[in-house]
Amino acid sequence: TFVLILTIITVLKQLNFLTITLFIISLAVWLLVQYFFRDPDRNALNEPGIIIGPCDGTVTDITHILESQYLHAETMRIGIFLSVFNVHVQRAPIAGEVTLVEHQPGKFLPAFNLDASKENEYIAMRIETEYGPLLVKQISGILARRCVNYAQPGDRLLTGQRFGLIKFGSRVE
């Protein structure tokens, strides 16, 4: 926004090809960033037994795994790839109490790669629900270098409540 304002001031003070070009480029970048960080409202069904997707994106894999780090149980992992065209805000898939939020440093492999789940930087959040524990992982990708999670252990989340975002392409499990 600051750069856009500076280019507008520059165009108003000195109108020429260079200032107009800089204005057009800064406007295009500003519009792309506004589009990328959009956060539309969602109407989540808050009914017993309903689990919603924690994000927009493409389901890339559904796999039975032994999750030994956070859940210590056999579970189903659903991997969702978020391209730069998806909304990158994450929402609680089901109501419950947050019992763990842990940042794990790592690599920045492409998020559609299955190895990204184990090797990339991520934030793991465990939610205790009335049906048992649920784990949500926000995984950074090759462009996404920053996962943000606003939830803290002890917080109660409602189904569909915003809890974080990943900047510039990513994976959520």
PDB file of C-alpha atoms in Angstrom:
ATOM      1  CA  THR A   1       0.000   0.000   0.000  1.00  0.00           C
ATOM      2  CA  PHE A   2       2.849   2.362   0.896  1.00  0.00           C
ATOM      3  CA  VAL A   3       4.588   1.807  -2.451  1.00  0.00           C
ATOM      4  CA  LEU A   4       1.311   2.322  -4.322  1.00  0.00           C
ATOM      5  CA  ILE A   5       0.736   5.636  -2.529  1.00  0.00           C
ATOM      6  CA  LEU A   6       4.296   6.750  -3.312  1.00  0.00           C
ATOM      7  CA  THR A   7       3.843   5.971  -7.006  1.00  0.00           C
ATOM      8  CA  ILE A   8       0.549   7.896  -7.089  1.00  0.00           C
ATOM      9  CA  ILE A   9       2.265  10.921  -5.524  1.00  0.00           C
ATOM     10  CA  THR A  10       5.149  10.581  -7.999  1.00  0.00           C
ATOM     11  CA  VAL A  11       2.747  10.420 -10.969  1.00  0.00           C
ATOM     12  CA  LEU A  12       0.924  13.513  -9.708  1.00  0.00           C
ATOM     13  CA  LYS A  13       4.195  15.444  -9.313  1.00  0.00           C
ATOM     14  CA  GLN A  14       5.882  14.272 -12.499  1.00  0.00           C
ATOM     15  CA  LEU A  15       3.778  12.700 -15.220  1.00  0.00           C
ATOM     16  CA  ASN A  16       5.927  10.714 -17.663  1.00  0.00           C
ATOM     17  CA  PHE A  17       6.314   7.209 -19.121  1.00  0.00           C
ATOM     18  CA  LEU A  18       8.485   5.948 -16.234  1.00  0.00           C
ATOM     19  CA  THR A  19       6.172   7.126 -13.439  1.00  0.00           C
ATOM     20  CA  ILE A  20       3.089   5.772 -15.229  1.00  0.00           C
ATOM     21  CA  THR A  21       4.846   2.406 -15.741  1.00  0.00           C
ATOM     22  CA  LEU A  22       5.843   2.277 -12.054  1.00  0.00           C
ATOM     23  CA  PHE A  23       2.267   3.106 -11.065  1.00  0.00           C
ATOM     24  CA  ILE A  24       0.826   0.335 -13.263  1.00  0.00           C
ATOM     25  CA  ILE A  25       3.307  -2.233 -11.909  1.00  0.00           C
ATOM     26  CA  SER A  26       2.727  -1.250  -8.268  1.00  0.00           C
ATOM     27  CA  LEU A  27      -1.060  -1.272  -8.789  1.00  0.00           C
ATOM     28  CA  ALA A  28      -0.878  -4.764 -10.323  1.00  0.00           C
ATOM     29  CA  VAL A  29       1.238  -6.081  -7.427  1.00  0.00           C
ATOM     30  CA  TRP A  30      -1.081  -4.448  -4.879  1.00  0.00           C
ATOM     31  CA  LEU A  31      -4.156  -6.008  -6.535  1.00  0.00           C
ATOM     32  CA  LEU A  32      -2.513  -9.459  -6.599  1.00  0.00           C
ATOM     33  CA  VAL A  33      -1.635  -9.236  -2.889  1.00  0.00           C
ATOM     34  CA  GLN A  34      -5.180  -8.094  -2.057  1.00  0.00           C
ATOM     35  CA  TYR A  35      -6.559 -11.025  -4.046  1.00  0.00           C
ATOM     36  CA  PHE A  36      -4.195 -13.517  -2.439  1.00  0.00           C
ATOM     37  CA  PHE A  37      -4.975 -12.475   1.149  1.00  0.00           C
ATOM     38  CA  ARG A  38      -8.742 -12.342   0.685  1.00  0.00           C
ATOM     39  CA  ASP A  39     -10.784 -13.847   3.510  1.00  0.00           C
ATOM     40  CA  PRO A  40     -14.387 -14.460   2.464  1.00  0.00           C
ATOM     41  CA  ASP A  41     -16.992 -15.396   5.041  1.00  0.00           C
ATOM     42  CA  ARG A  42     -17.966 -19.056   5.154  1.00  0.00           C
ATOM     43  CA  ASN A  43     -21.156 -20.557   6.525  1.00  0.00           C
ATOM     44  CA  ALA A  44     -20.023 -23.650   8.416  1.00  0.00           C
ATOM     45  CA  LEU A  45     -22.517 -26.276   9.465  1.00  0.00           C
ATOM     46  CA  ASN A  46     -22.117 -26.445  13.218  1.00  0.00           C
ATOM     47  CA  GLU A  47     -23.959 -29.740  13.662  1.00  0.00           C
ATOM     48  CA  PRO A  48     -22.883 -32.814  15.647  1.00  0.00           C
ATOM     49  CA  GLY A  49     -20.778 -35.247  13.640  1.00  0.00           C
ATOM     50  CA  ILE A  50     -19.974 -32.779  10.836  1.00  0.00           C
ATOM     51  CA  ILE A  51     -16.315 -32.154  10.004  1.00  0.00           C
ATOM     52  CA  ILE A  52     -15.555 -29.480   7.410  1.00  0.00           C
ATOM     53  CA  GLY A  53     -12.439 -28.938   5.338  1.00  0.00           C
ATOM     54  CA  PRO A  54      -9.959 -26.687   7.141  1.00  0.00           C
ATOM     55  CA  CYS A  55      -9.153 -24.788   3.937  1.00  0.00           C
ATOM     56  CA  ASP A  56      -9.843 -24.250   0.253  1.00  0.00           C
ATOM     57  CA  GLY A  57      -7.721 -26.318  -2.102  1.00  0.00           C
ATOM     58  CA  THR A  58      -7.422 -29.633  -3.891  1.00  0.00           C
ATOM     59  CA  VAL A  59      -7.464 -32.928  -1.996  1.00  0.00           C
ATOM     60  CA  THR A  60      -4.289 -34.647  -3.190  1.00  0.00           C
ATOM     61  CA  ASP A  61      -4.254 -37.728  -0.993  1.00  0.00           C
ATOM     62  CA  ILE A  62      -6.286 -39.682   1.535  1.00  0.00           C
ATOM     63  CA  THR A  63      -4.089 -42.183   3.340  1.00  0.00           C
ATOM     64  CA  HIS A  64      -4.242 -44.375   6.429  1.00  0.00           C
ATOM     65  CA  ILE A  65      -1.100 -43.700   8.478  1.00  0.00           C
ATOM     66  CA  LEU A  66       0.364 -44.394  11.891  1.00  0.00           C
ATOM     67  CA  GLU A  67       0.740 -40.903  13.376  1.00  0.00           C
ATOM     68  CA  SER A  68       3.326 -41.420  16.113  1.00  0.00           C
ATOM     69  CA  GLN A  69       4.357 -37.857  16.959  1.00  0.00           C
ATOM     70  CA  TYR A  70       1.127 -36.145  18.080  1.00  0.00           C
ATOM     71  CA  LEU A  71      -1.801 -38.594  18.056  1.00  0.00           C
ATOM     72  CA  HIS A  72       0.043 -41.862  18.745  1.00  0.00           C
ATOM     73  CA  ALA A  73      -2.595 -43.746  16.783  1.00  0.00           C
ATOM     74  CA  GLU A  74      -3.542 -45.107  13.411  1.00  0.00           C
ATOM     75  CA  THR A  75      -5.450 -42.393  11.614  1.00  0.00           C
ATOM     76  CA  MET A  76      -6.544 -41.092   8.232  1.00  0.00           C
ATOM     77  CA  ARG A  77      -4.526 -38.250   6.726  1.00  0.00           C
ATOM     78  CA  ILE A  78      -6.249 -36.005   4.210  1.00  0.00           C
ATOM     79  CA  GLY A  79      -3.767 -33.844   2.295  1.00  0.00           C
ATOM     80  CA  ILE A  80      -4.995 -30.615   0.714  1.00  0.00           C
ATOM     81  CA  PHE A  81      -2.807 -28.589  -1.655  1.00  0.00           C
ATOM     82  CA  LEU A  82      -3.408 -24.843  -1.796  1.00  0.00           C
ATOM     83  CA  SER A  83      -2.300 -23.119  -4.984  1.00  0.00           C
ATOM     84  CA  VAL A  84      -1.720 -19.386  -5.162  1.00  0.00           C
ATOM     85  CA  PHE A  85      -5.312 -19.052  -6.442  1.00  0.00           C
ATOM     86  CA  ASN A  86      -6.925 -20.558  -3.308  1.00  0.00           C
ATOM     87  CA  VAL A  87      -7.963 -18.732  -0.132  1.00  0.00           C
ATOM     88  CA  HIS A  88      -5.174 -19.374   2.390  1.00  0.00           C
ATOM     89  CA  VAL A  89      -7.093 -18.850   5.626  1.00  0.00           C
ATOM     90  CA  GLN A  90      -7.522 -21.995   7.725  1.00  0.00           C
ATOM     91  CA  ARG A  91     -10.601 -22.774   9.777  1.00  0.00           C
ATOM     92  CA  ALA A  92     -11.303 -25.295  12.526  1.00  0.00           C
ATOM     93  CA  PRO A  93     -12.686 -28.464  10.929  1.00  0.00           C
ATOM     94  CA  ILE A  94     -14.674 -29.324  14.079  1.00  0.00           C
ATOM     95  CA  ALA A  95     -15.392 -27.746  17.452  1.00  0.00           C
ATOM     96  CA  GLY A  96     -13.062 -28.579  20.294  1.00  0.00           C
ATOM     97  CA  GLU A  97     -10.320 -27.443  22.649  1.00  0.00           C
ATOM     98  CA  VAL A  98      -6.828 -26.738  21.350  1.00  0.00           C
ATOM     99  CA  THR A  99      -4.386 -28.811  23.415  1.00  0.00           C
ATOM    100  CA  LEU A 100      -1.189 -28.281  21.420  1.00  0.00           C
ATOM    101  CA  VAL A 101       0.255 -25.796  18.931  1.00  0.00           C
ATOM    102  CA  GLU A 102       3.808 -26.606  17.884  1.00  0.00           C
ATOM    103  CA  HIS A 103       6.066 -25.058  15.257  1.00  0.00           C
ATOM    104  CA  GLN A 104       8.485 -27.452  13.576  1.00  0.00           C
ATOM    105  CA  PRO A 105      11.296 -25.966  11.437  1.00  0.00           C
ATOM    106  CA  GLY A 106      12.196 -27.762   8.228  1.00  0.00           C
ATOM    107  CA  LYS A 107      12.686 -27.615   4.474  1.00  0.00           C
ATOM    108  CA  PHE A 108      10.601 -25.870   1.819  1.00  0.00           C
ATOM    109  CA  LEU A 109       9.830 -28.659  -0.668  1.00  0.00           C
ATOM    110  CA  PRO A 110       6.913 -28.155  -3.088  1.00  0.00           C
ATOM    111  CA  ALA A 111       3.721 -28.513  -1.022  1.00  0.00           C
ATOM    112  CA  PHE A 112       2.145 -31.035  -3.418  1.00  0.00           C
ATOM    113  CA  ASN A 113       5.039 -33.416  -2.679  1.00  0.00           C
ATOM    114  CA  LEU A 114       4.045 -36.058  -0.082  1.00  0.00           C
ATOM    115  CA  ASP A 115       7.481 -35.723   1.576  1.00  0.00           C
ATOM    116  CA  ALA A 116       6.548 -32.142   2.480  1.00  0.00           C
ATOM    117  CA  SER A 117       4.378 -33.527   5.284  1.00  0.00           C
ATOM    118  CA  LYS A 118       7.406 -34.822   7.168  1.00  0.00           C
ATOM    119  CA  GLU A 119      10.272 -32.656   5.931  1.00  0.00           C
ATOM    120  CA  ASN A 120       8.856 -29.149   5.501  1.00  0.00           C
ATOM    121  CA  GLU A 121       8.406 -26.472   8.111  1.00  0.00           C
ATOM    122  CA  TYR A 122       4.954 -26.743   9.679  1.00  0.00           C
ATOM    123  CA  ILE A 123       2.686 -25.891  12.585  1.00  0.00           C
ATOM    124  CA  ALA A 124       0.839 -28.807  14.186  1.00  0.00           C
ATOM    125  CA  MET A 125      -2.340 -28.128  16.161  1.00  0.00           C
ATOM    126  CA  ARG A 126      -4.109 -30.820  18.161  1.00  0.00           C
ATOM    127  CA  ILE A 127      -7.800 -30.321  18.905  1.00  0.00           C
ATOM    128  CA  GLU A 128      -9.632 -32.449  21.475  1.00  0.00           C
ATOM    129  CA  THR A 129     -13.167 -32.983  20.210  1.00  0.00           C
ATOM    130  CA  GLU A 130     -16.108 -34.913  21.606  1.00  0.00           C
ATOM    131  CA  TYR A 131     -15.203 -37.643  19.078  1.00  0.00           C
ATOM    132  CA  GLY A 132     -11.514 -37.823  19.990  1.00  0.00           C
ATOM    133  CA  PRO A 133      -8.346 -35.962  19.047  1.00  0.00           C
ATOM    134  CA  LEU A 134      -7.841 -34.337  15.647  1.00  0.00           C
ATOM    135  CA  LEU A 135      -4.567 -32.998  14.237  1.00  0.00           C
ATOM    136  CA  VAL A 136      -4.333 -30.122  11.756  1.00  0.00           C
ATOM    137  CA  LYS A 137      -0.964 -29.409  10.140  1.00  0.00           C
ATOM    138  CA  GLN A 138      -0.230 -26.173   8.289  1.00  0.00           C
ATOM    139  CA  ILE A 139       2.707 -27.025   6.022  1.00  0.00           C
ATOM    140  CA  SER A 140       4.833 -24.453   4.230  1.00  0.00           C
ATOM    141  CA  GLY A 141       5.736 -24.957   0.587  1.00  0.00           C
ATOM    142  CA  ILE A 142       8.310 -23.792  -1.907  1.00  0.00           C
ATOM    143  CA  LEU A 143       6.805 -20.275  -2.012  1.00  0.00           C
ATOM    144  CA  ALA A 144       5.068 -20.328   1.356  1.00  0.00           C
ATOM    145  CA  ARG A 145       7.660 -19.493   3.928  1.00  0.00           C
ATOM    146  CA  ARG A 146       5.357 -18.442   6.727  1.00  0.00           C
ATOM    147  CA  CYS A 147       2.610 -20.328   8.526  1.00  0.00           C
ATOM    148  CA  VAL A 148       0.587 -18.355  11.063  1.00  0.00           C
ATOM    149  CA  ASN A 149      -1.557 -19.925  13.782  1.00  0.00           C
ATOM    150  CA  TYR A 150      -3.487 -17.670  16.161  1.00  0.00           C
ATOM    151  CA  ALA A 151      -4.795 -20.484  18.389  1.00  0.00           C
ATOM    152  CA  GLN A 152      -3.251 -21.215  21.779  1.00  0.00           C
ATOM    153  CA  PRO A 153      -3.528 -24.310  23.966  1.00  0.00           C
ATOM    154  CA  GLY A 154      -6.699 -23.925  26.034  1.00  0.00           C
ATOM    155  CA  ASP A 155      -8.624 -22.047  23.323  1.00  0.00           C
ATOM    156  CA  ARG A 156     -12.034 -23.428  22.350  1.00  0.00           C
ATOM    157  CA  LEU A 157     -12.636 -23.343  18.617  1.00  0.00           C
ATOM    158  CA  LEU A 158     -16.002 -23.570  16.909  1.00  0.00           C
ATOM    159  CA  THR A 159     -16.475 -25.410  13.643  1.00  0.00           C
ATOM    160  CA  GLY A 160     -15.433 -23.032  10.865  1.00  0.00           C
ATOM    161  CA  GLN A 161     -13.689 -20.531  13.162  1.00  0.00           C
ATOM    162  CA  ARG A 162     -10.585 -18.929  11.662  1.00  0.00           C
ATOM    163  CA  PHE A 163      -7.370 -19.982  13.383  1.00  0.00           C
ATOM    164  CA  GLY A 164      -4.559 -19.217  10.950  1.00  0.00           C
ATOM    165  CA  LEU A 165      -3.210 -18.772   7.452  1.00  0.00           C
ATOM    166  CA  ILE A 166      -0.318 -19.781   5.243  1.00  0.00           C
ATOM    167  CA  LYS A 167       1.240 -17.214   2.960  1.00  0.00           C
ATOM    168  CA  PHE A 168       1.788 -17.952  -0.781  1.00  0.00           C
ATOM    169  CA  GLY A 169       0.914 -21.585  -1.544  1.00  0.00           C
ATOM    170  CA  SER A 170       0.975 -24.483   0.891  1.00  0.00           C
ATOM    171  CA  ARG A 171      -0.471 -27.750   2.171  1.00  0.00           C
ATOM    172  CA  VAL A 172      -2.863 -28.514   5.009  1.00  0.00           C
ATOM    173  CA  GLU A 173      -3.439 -31.954   6.486  1.00  0.00           C
TER     174      GLU A 173
END
